[in-house]
Coordinates of C-alpha atoms in Angstrom, one line a residue:
X1 CA -64.5 158.4 -6.6
X2 CA -66.9 161.2 -7.6
X3 CA -65.8 164.8 -7.2
X4 CA -68.8 165.9 -5.2
X5 CA -67.8 163.4 -2.4
X6 CA -64.8 165.5 -1.7
X7 CA -66.8 168.6 -1.1
X8 CA -68.2 168.7 2.4
X9 CA -71.0 171.2 1.5
X10 CA -72.5 168.5 -0.8
X11 CA -72.5 165.7 1.7
X12 CA -76.2 165.5 1.9
X13 CA -79.0 163.2 0.7
X14 CA -77.4 162.7 -2.8
X15 CA -74.2 161.5 -1.2
X16 CA -76.0 159.0 1.0
X17 CA -78.0 157.6 -1.9
X18 CA -74.7 157.0 -3.8
X19 CA -73.0 155.4 -0.8
X20 CA -76.0 153.1 -0.1
X21 CA -75.9 152.0 -3.7
X22 CA -72.2 151.3 -3.4
X23 CA -72.3 149.3 -0.2
X24 CA -75.7 147.5 -0.3
X25 CA -74.3 144.4 -1.9
X26 CA -72.4 142.9 -4.8
X27 CA -75.5 142.8 -7.1
X28 CA -75.3 146.6 -7.6
X29 CA -73.2 147.7 -10.6
X30 CA -71.5 151.0 -10.2
X31 CA -69.7 152.6 -13.2
X32 CA -67.8 150.9 -15.9
X33 CA -65.1 149.5 -13.7
X34 CA -67.6 147.9 -11.3
X35 CA -69.5 146.3 -14.2
X36 CA -66.4 144.3 -15.0
X37 CA -66.5 142.7 -11.5
X38 CA -67.8 139.1 -11.1
X39 CA -70.9 139.9 -9.2
X40 CA -71.4 136.3 -8.2
X41 CA -68.0 136.0 -6.5
X42 CA -68.7 137.1 -2.9
X43 CA -65.3 135.9 -1.6
X44 CA -61.8 135.9 -3.0
X45 CA -59.0 133.6 -2.1
X46 CA -55.8 135.3 -1.0
X47 CA -53.4 135.0 -3.9
X48 CA -49.7 134.0 -3.9
X49 CA -47.6 132.9 -0.9
X50 CA -49.8 134.6 1.7
X51 CA -52.7 132.4 0.9
X52 CA -50.5 129.3 1.1
X53 CA -49.1 130.4 4.4
X54 CA -52.5 131.1 5.8
X55 CA -53.6 127.5 5.0
X56 CA -50.4 125.8 6.3
X57 CA -50.9 122.9 8.8
X58 CA -48.2 123.0 11.5
X59 CA -48.9 119.5 12.8
X60 CA -45.9 117.3 12.1
X61 CA -43.5 120.3 11.6
X62 CA -42.6 121.0 15.2
X63 CA -42.8 119.6 18.7
X64 CA -43.4 121.7 21.8
X65 CA -42.6 120.8 25.4
X66 CA -44.8 122.6 28.0
X67 CA -43.2 123.1 31.4
X68 CA -45.3 122.0 34.3
X69 CA -45.2 125.0 36.6
X70 CA -46.7 125.4 40.1
X71 CA -50.3 126.7 39.8
X72 CA -49.4 130.0 41.3
X73 CA -48.0 131.1 37.9
X74 CA -51.2 130.4 36.0
X75 CA -54.3 128.5 37.3
X76 CA -54.5 130.0 40.8
X77 CA -54.2 133.5 39.3
X78 CA -57.1 132.7 37.0
X79 CA -59.2 131.3 39.8
X80 CA -58.7 134.5 41.7
X81 CA -60.0 136.6 38.8
X82 CA -61.9 134.8 36.0
X83 CA -62.3 138.1 34.1
X84 CA -58.9 137.3 32.6
X85 CA -60.7 134.9 30.3
X86 CA -62.6 137.6 28.6
X87 CA -60.3 140.6 28.3
X88 CA -58.2 141.4 25.2
X89 CA -55.0 139.8 26.7
X90 CA -56.5 136.4 27.2
X91 CA -54.5 134.8 24.5
X92 CA -51.9 133.8 27.0
X93 CA -54.4 131.6 28.9
X94 CA -56.0 130.1 25.8
X95 CA -52.6 129.3 24.2
X96 CA -51.7 127.3 27.3
X97 CA -55.0 125.4 27.2
X98 CA -54.6 124.7 23.5
X99 CA -51.0 123.4 23.8
X100 CA -51.9 121.0 26.6
X101 CA -54.1 118.9 24.2
X102 CA -52.4 119.8 20.9
X103 CA -50.8 117.1 18.7
X104 CA -47.6 119.2 18.6
X105 CA -47.1 118.7 22.3
X106 CA -44.4 116.3 23.3
X107 CA -43.9 114.9 26.8
X108 CA -40.3 114.1 26.0
X109 CA -38.3 117.4 26.3
X110 CA -35.3 115.7 24.5
X111 CA -37.2 115.7 21.2
X112 CA -38.7 119.2 21.6
X113 CA -38.1 121.9 19.1
X114 CA -39.6 124.6 21.3
X115 CA -40.2 125.0 25.0
X116 CA -43.2 126.9 26.4
X117 CA -43.5 128.4 29.9
X118 CA -47.2 129.1 30.9
X119 CA -47.1 132.3 32.9
X120 CA -50.2 134.5 33.1
X121 CA -48.6 137.9 33.4
X122 CA -51.7 140.0 32.5
X123 CA -54.1 138.5 35.0
X124 CA -53.5 141.0 37.9
X125 CA -56.5 143.3 37.2
X126 CA -57.8 146.6 38.6
X127 CA -61.5 146.9 39.7
X128 CA -62.2 148.2 36.2
X129 CA -60.7 145.0 34.6
X130 CA -57.4 146.6 33.3
X131 CA -54.2 144.6 33.8
X132 CA -51.5 145.9 36.1
X133 CA -48.1 144.9 34.7
X134 CA -46.1 146.0 37.6
X135 CA -45.6 142.5 39.2
X136 CA -45.2 140.9 35.8
X137 CA -41.4 141.2 35.5
X138 CA -40.8 139.6 39.0
X139 CA -43.3 136.9 38.1
X140 CA -41.6 136.1 34.8
X141 CA -38.1 136.2 36.4
X142 CA -39.3 133.8 39.1
X143 CA -40.7 131.3 36.5
X144 CA -37.4 131.5 34.5
X145 CA -35.4 130.9 37.6
X146 CA -37.5 127.8 38.3
X147 CA -37.2 126.2 34.9
X148 CA -33.5 127.0 34.7
X149 CA -32.9 125.3 38.0
X150 CA -35.2 122.2 37.5
X151 CA -34.5 121.5 33.8
X152 CA -31.3 121.7 31.7
X153 CA -32.9 123.1 28.6
X154 CA -33.0 126.8 29.3
X155 CA -29.3 126.8 30.2
X156 CA -28.4 125.3 26.8
X157 CA -29.5 128.4 24.9
X158 CA -30.5 130.9 27.6
X159 CA -34.0 130.8 26.2
X160 CA -33.2 130.9 22.4
X161 CA -35.4 127.8 21.8
X162 CA -38.1 129.0 24.2
X163 CA -41.2 131.1 23.5
X164 CA -43.4 133.2 25.8
X165 CA -46.8 134.7 25.2
X166 CA -46.6 138.3 26.4
X167 CA -49.8 140.0 25.2
X168 CA -49.7 143.3 27.2
X169 CA -49.7 146.8 25.6
X170 CA -46.0 146.9 25.0
X171 CA -45.2 143.2 25.3
X172 CA -42.3 142.2 27.5
X173 CA -41.5 145.8 28.3
X174 CA -44.3 145.4 30.9
X175 CA -45.8 148.9 31.1
X176 CA -48.9 150.5 29.5
X177 CA -47.4 153.9 28.9
X178 CA -45.0 153.9 25.9
X179 CA -42.5 156.3 27.4
X180 CA -42.0 154.1 30.5
X181 CA -42.1 150.9 28.4
X182 CA -39.2 152.3 26.3
X183 CA -37.3 153.2 29.4
X184 CA -37.7 149.7 30.8
X185 CA -37.1 147.8 27.6
X186 CA -37.7 144.1 27.2
X187 CA -37.1 142.1 30.3
X188 CA -33.4 141.1 30.1
X189 CA -34.0 137.4 30.7
X190 CA -36.3 137.3 27.6
X191 CA -33.9 139.0 25.2
X192 CA -33.0 135.7 23.5
X193 CA -36.5 134.1 23.6
X194 CA -39.1 134.3 20.9
X195 CA -41.9 136.6 22.1
X196 CA -45.4 136.0 21.0
X197 CA -47.1 139.4 21.5
X198 CA -49.9 141.7 20.4
X199 CA -47.6 144.7 20.3
X200 CA -45.9 145.4 17.0
X201 CA -44.2 148.5 15.9
X202 CA -41.2 148.8 13.6
X203 CA -37.9 150.1 15.0
X204 CA -39.2 149.9 18.6
X205 CA -37.3 148.7 21.6
X206 CA -40.3 146.6 22.7
X207 CA -40.3 144.5 19.6
X208 CA -37.4 142.1 19.0
X209 CA -36.5 140.7 15.6
X210 CA -38.1 137.3 15.3
X211 CA -41.1 138.1 17.5
X212 CA -44.4 136.8 16.4
X213 CA -47.1 139.4 16.3
X214 CA -50.6 138.1 17.0
X215 CA -54.1 139.5 17.2
X216 CA -55.6 140.4 20.6
X217 CA -58.2 138.1 22.0
X218 CA -61.8 138.8 21.0
X219 CA -64.5 136.4 22.2
X220 CA -65.6 134.2 19.2
X221 CA -68.9 133.1 20.7
X222 CA -69.9 136.6 21.6
X223 CA -69.2 137.8 18.1
X224 CA -71.0 134.8 16.6
X225 CA -74.1 135.7 18.6
X226 CA -74.3 139.1 17.1
X227 CA -74.0 138.2 13.4
X228 CA -76.7 139.8 11.2
X229 CA -77.9 138.6 7.7
X230 CA -75.2 139.3 5.1
X231 CA -77.6 141.0 2.7
X232 CA -78.3 143.9 5.1
X233 CA -77.0 147.1 3.5
X234 CA -73.8 148.7 4.8
X235 CA -75.4 152.1 5.3
X236 CA -72.7 153.6 7.6
X237 CA -69.7 155.0 5.8
X238 CA -67.2 155.4 8.7
X239 CA -67.7 153.9 12.1
X240 CA -65.9 154.3 15.4
X241 CA -66.7 153.8 19.1
X242 CA -64.1 154.5 21.8
X243 CA -62.1 157.2 23.6
X244 CA -60.9 160.3 21.8
X245 CA -59.2 161.6 25.0
X246 CA -57.9 159.9 28.1
X247 CA -58.3 162.6 30.6
X248 CA -57.5 160.4 33.6
X249 CA -54.0 159.3 32.3
X250 CA -53.3 162.2 29.9
X251 CA -55.0 165.3 31.4
X252 CA -53.1 167.8 29.2
X253 CA -54.0 165.9 26.0
X254 CA -51.7 165.2 23.0
X255 CA -49.9 162.2 24.5
X256 CA -52.8 159.6 24.3
X257 CA -52.9 158.1 20.8
X258 CA -50.2 160.7 19.8
X259 CA -53.2 163.1 19.3
X260 CA -54.6 161.0 16.4
X261 CA -57.9 160.2 18.1
X262 CA -58.4 163.7 19.2
X263 CA -57.9 164.8 15.6
X264 CA -60.6 162.4 14.4
X265 CA -63.1 163.9 16.8
X266 CA -62.1 167.5 16.2
X267 CA -62.2 167.2 12.5
X268 CA -65.2 164.8 11.9
X269 CA -67.6 165.0 14.9
X270 CA -70.1 166.9 12.7
X271 CA -69.4 165.1 9.4
X272 CA -72.4 163.1 8.3
X273 CA -70.2 160.4 6.8
X274 CA -68.7 159.7 10.2
X275 CA -70.6 157.8 12.8
X276 CA -68.2 158.3 15.7
X277 CA -68.9 158.5 19.5
X278 CA -67.5 157.7 22.9
X279 CA -70.6 155.7 23.7
X280 CA -70.4 151.9 23.3
X281 CA -73.9 150.7 22.3
X282 CA -75.3 147.2 22.8
X283 CA -75.5 147.2 19.0
X284 CA -71.8 147.8 18.6
X285 CA -71.1 144.5 16.7
X286 CA -74.2 144.9 14.5
X287 CA -73.2 148.5 13.7
X288 CA -69.8 147.3 12.5
X289 CA -71.6 144.9 10.1
X290 CA -73.5 147.9 8.7
X291 CA -70.4 150.0 8.1
X292 CA -68.0 150.2 5.1
X293 CA -65.0 151.5 7.0
X294 CA -64.1 150.9 10.7
X295 CA -61.5 153.2 12.2
X296 CA -58.6 151.4 14.0
X297 CA -56.5 154.2 15.5
X298 CA -53.8 153.6 18.0
X299 CA -54.5 154.2 21.7
X300 CA -51.9 153.8 24.3
X301 CA -50.5 151.1 22.0
X302 CA -50.8 150.8 18.2
X303 CA -53.0 147.7 18.3
X304 CA -56.6 147.2 19.4
X305 CA -59.4 144.5 19.2
X306 CA -61.0 146.7 16.4
X307 CA -58.5 145.0 14.0
X308 CA -60.0 141.6 14.8
X309 CA -63.6 142.9 14.8
X310 CA -63.2 144.6 11.5
X311 CA -62.0 141.5 9.8
X312 CA -64.6 139.3 11.4
X313 CA -67.5 141.6 10.5
X314 CA -66.2 142.5 7.0
X315 CA -65.7 146.2 7.9
X316 CA -62.7 147.5 6.1
X317 CA -60.1 148.5 8.8
X318 CA -58.7 152.0 8.5
X319 CA -55.4 151.6 10.3
X320 CA -54.1 154.8 11.9
X321 CA -50.9 153.8 13.6
X322 CA -47.6 154.7 12.1
X323 CA -45.1 151.8 11.7
X324 CA -47.5 149.3 13.1
X325 CA -46.5 145.6 12.7
X326 CA -49.8 143.7 12.1
X327 CA -50.7 140.2 13.2
X328 CA -49.5 137.3 11.0
X329 CA -48.4 139.8 8.3
X330 CA -46.9 137.0 6.3
X331 CA -50.3 135.3 6.0
X332 CA -52.8 138.1 6.0
X333 CA -52.5 140.7 3.2
X334 CA -53.3 143.8 5.3
X335 CA -52.4 146.2 2.4
X336 CA -55.2 144.5 0.3
X337 CA -57.9 144.3 3.0
X338 CA -57.3 147.6 4.9
X339 CA -56.6 151.2 4.4
X340 CA -53.5 152.8 6.0
X341 CA -53.6 156.5 6.9
X342 CA -50.6 158.2 8.4
X343 CA -51.3 159.9 11.8
X344 CA -50.5 163.3 10.3
X345 CA -53.1 162.8 7.6
X346 CA -56.0 162.2 9.9
X347 CA -57.5 165.7 9.0
X348 CA -57.8 164.4 5.4
X349 CA -59.6 161.2 6.3
X350 CA -62.8 162.1 4.6
X351 CA -61.1 162.9 1.2
X352 CA -58.9 159.8 1.5
X353 CA -61.8 157.4 2.1
X354 CA -64.2 158.9 -0.4
X355 CA -61.5 158.8 -3.2
X356 CA -61.1 155.1 -3.0
X357 CA -62.6 153.6 -6.2
X358 CA -65.8 151.4 -5.8
X359 CA -64.0 148.4 -7.4
X360 CA -61.3 148.6 -4.7
X361 CA -63.8 148.7 -1.9
X362 CA -65.6 145.7 -3.4
X363 CA -62.4 143.7 -3.7
X364 CA -61.5 144.4 -0.1
X365 CA -64.9 143.3 1.0
X366 CA -64.6 140.1 -1.0
X367 CA -61.2 139.3 0.6
X368 CA -62.6 140.1 4.1
X369 CA -65.4 137.6 3.4
X370 CA -62.8 134.8 3.0
X371 CA -63.4 132.3 5.9
X372 CA -59.7 131.6 6.2
X373 CA -58.9 135.2 6.9
X374 CA -61.5 135.4 9.7
X375 CA -60.4 132.1 11.2
X376 CA -56.8 133.3 11.5
X377 CA -57.8 136.2 13.8
X378 CA -59.6 134.1 16.4
X379 CA -58.7 131.9 19.4
X380 CA -61.8 129.6 19.3
X381 CA -62.7 127.0 21.9
X382 CA -62.1 124.3 20.9
X383 CA -59.4 125.1 18.4
X384 CA -60.1 124.8 14.7
X385 CA -57.7 124.4 11.7
X386 CA -56.2 127.6 10.5
X387 CA -57.1 129.6 13.6
X388 CA -54.8 131.9 15.5
X389 CA -53.3 129.1 17.6
X390 CA -52.3 127.3 14.4
X391 CA -50.9 130.5 12.9
X392 CA -48.7 130.9 15.9
X393 CA -47.4 127.3 15.5
X394 CA -46.8 128.0 11.8
X395 CA -44.7 131.0 12.8
X396 CA -42.7 128.9 15.2
X397 CA -42.3 126.1 12.6
X398 CA -41.0 128.5 10.0
X399 CA -38.2 129.5 12.4
X400 CA -36.9 125.9 12.4
X401 CA -34.3 124.4 12.5
X402 CA -32.6 126.5 15.1
X403 CA -29.2 127.8 14.1
X404 CA -26.3 126.0 15.8
X405 CA -25.2 129.4 17.1
X406 CA -28.1 129.6 19.6
X407 CA -26.5 126.8 21.7
X408 CA -24.0 128.0 24.2
X409 CA -20.6 126.6 24.9
X410 CA -20.0 125.0 28.3
X411 CA -19.8 127.7 30.9
X412 CA -20.8 130.5 28.4
X413 CA -23.2 133.1 29.7
X414 CA -24.8 135.9 27.7
X415 CA -27.7 137.3 29.8
X416 CA -27.2 139.4 32.8
X417 CA -29.5 138.1 35.6
X418 CA -29.0 141.3 37.7
X419 CA -29.8 143.8 35.0
X420 CA -32.9 145.9 35.1
X421 CA -34.8 148.1 37.6
X422 CA -34.1 147.2 41.2
X423 CA -37.8 146.5 41.8
X424 CA -37.7 143.7 39.2
X425 CA -35.1 141.9 41.2
X426 CA -37.2 141.4 44.3
X427 CA -38.6 137.9 44.9
X428 CA -42.1 137.2 43.6

């Protein structure tokens, strides 16, 4: 951008005047490059195959059979603790509700392309509302034992034509701490299934090839209620609210967020371009709509609801999570709408962000304003065309037809039902 923005000693009134001019709206022309922009074009369609994929309609391309399980696997758990409907892992509940009335559902399992097992594995909550995953492996094993005993379809493929929604921190590894999640690995009985999960990190034992990475749940109605007029200036350059340290679970520091969040605080707590704090104000959603960049650093896992919030509120996500696999990456051009910063480069965040040309910022904002992009990140009630439910179905449809190799020969067994920690083998 301009040289003086890279010099901290000059980050005073003149910097803020420049930045407000940059981010107040598309009617302001900044420099020769910005003058060439079409100022009347407030949104931009995603170009190429990504745009086509985003607008795909899965209806008619696949049929899904939903297993009818005893209510102890889903509805009774939710009745016990309705908070499960509002936390970031709620996609497993809303996906079940969506499929029950979806036109892709079939009541005839013989014509099904996919089989879905509705198990709410993240609905055992602490008093603070955090999910405890420790019973999840036994619960999932119990459900699979049930469907494999009562229906023939699991046994034909040992789950290769089944999908499961596992939205916990590290998916079907079922632990919130990465070291222990890696030690556990993906539950053995799910190794052949397609996992629909929020966790995504390249070359990680908790992400199988062929998994579908989805956004975490963020409440659409709540966000809608906090929308502000689009012409209000984006007068905050960098915004973040959240933990920098997790003293309770990481008392010595350095393990939580691999130190990236601590580095943000230590380097930029006094920087006037950075509006960062551990406090979570009632104006959180409004503040994001007044910001140009929203930091999306890893926490215990690489993903967080900030990715969804950034897209919905037009705040350019600054993704700080090495090797992250982002939601619906074949449909959403994350490289075009976001900024990726390596964890080791966090101390250079200010110079990285202030060096982005104005025309690049404006283009990212136009792309983020695309309604299709926002729709793909949400699980609305009722469902709407192009939303996250439909993106999941699109992902499943693109995996069809199943290769003949997924069907087992008579008597053939691949999965080891007695593998895994001893505690997982206890009845649920």
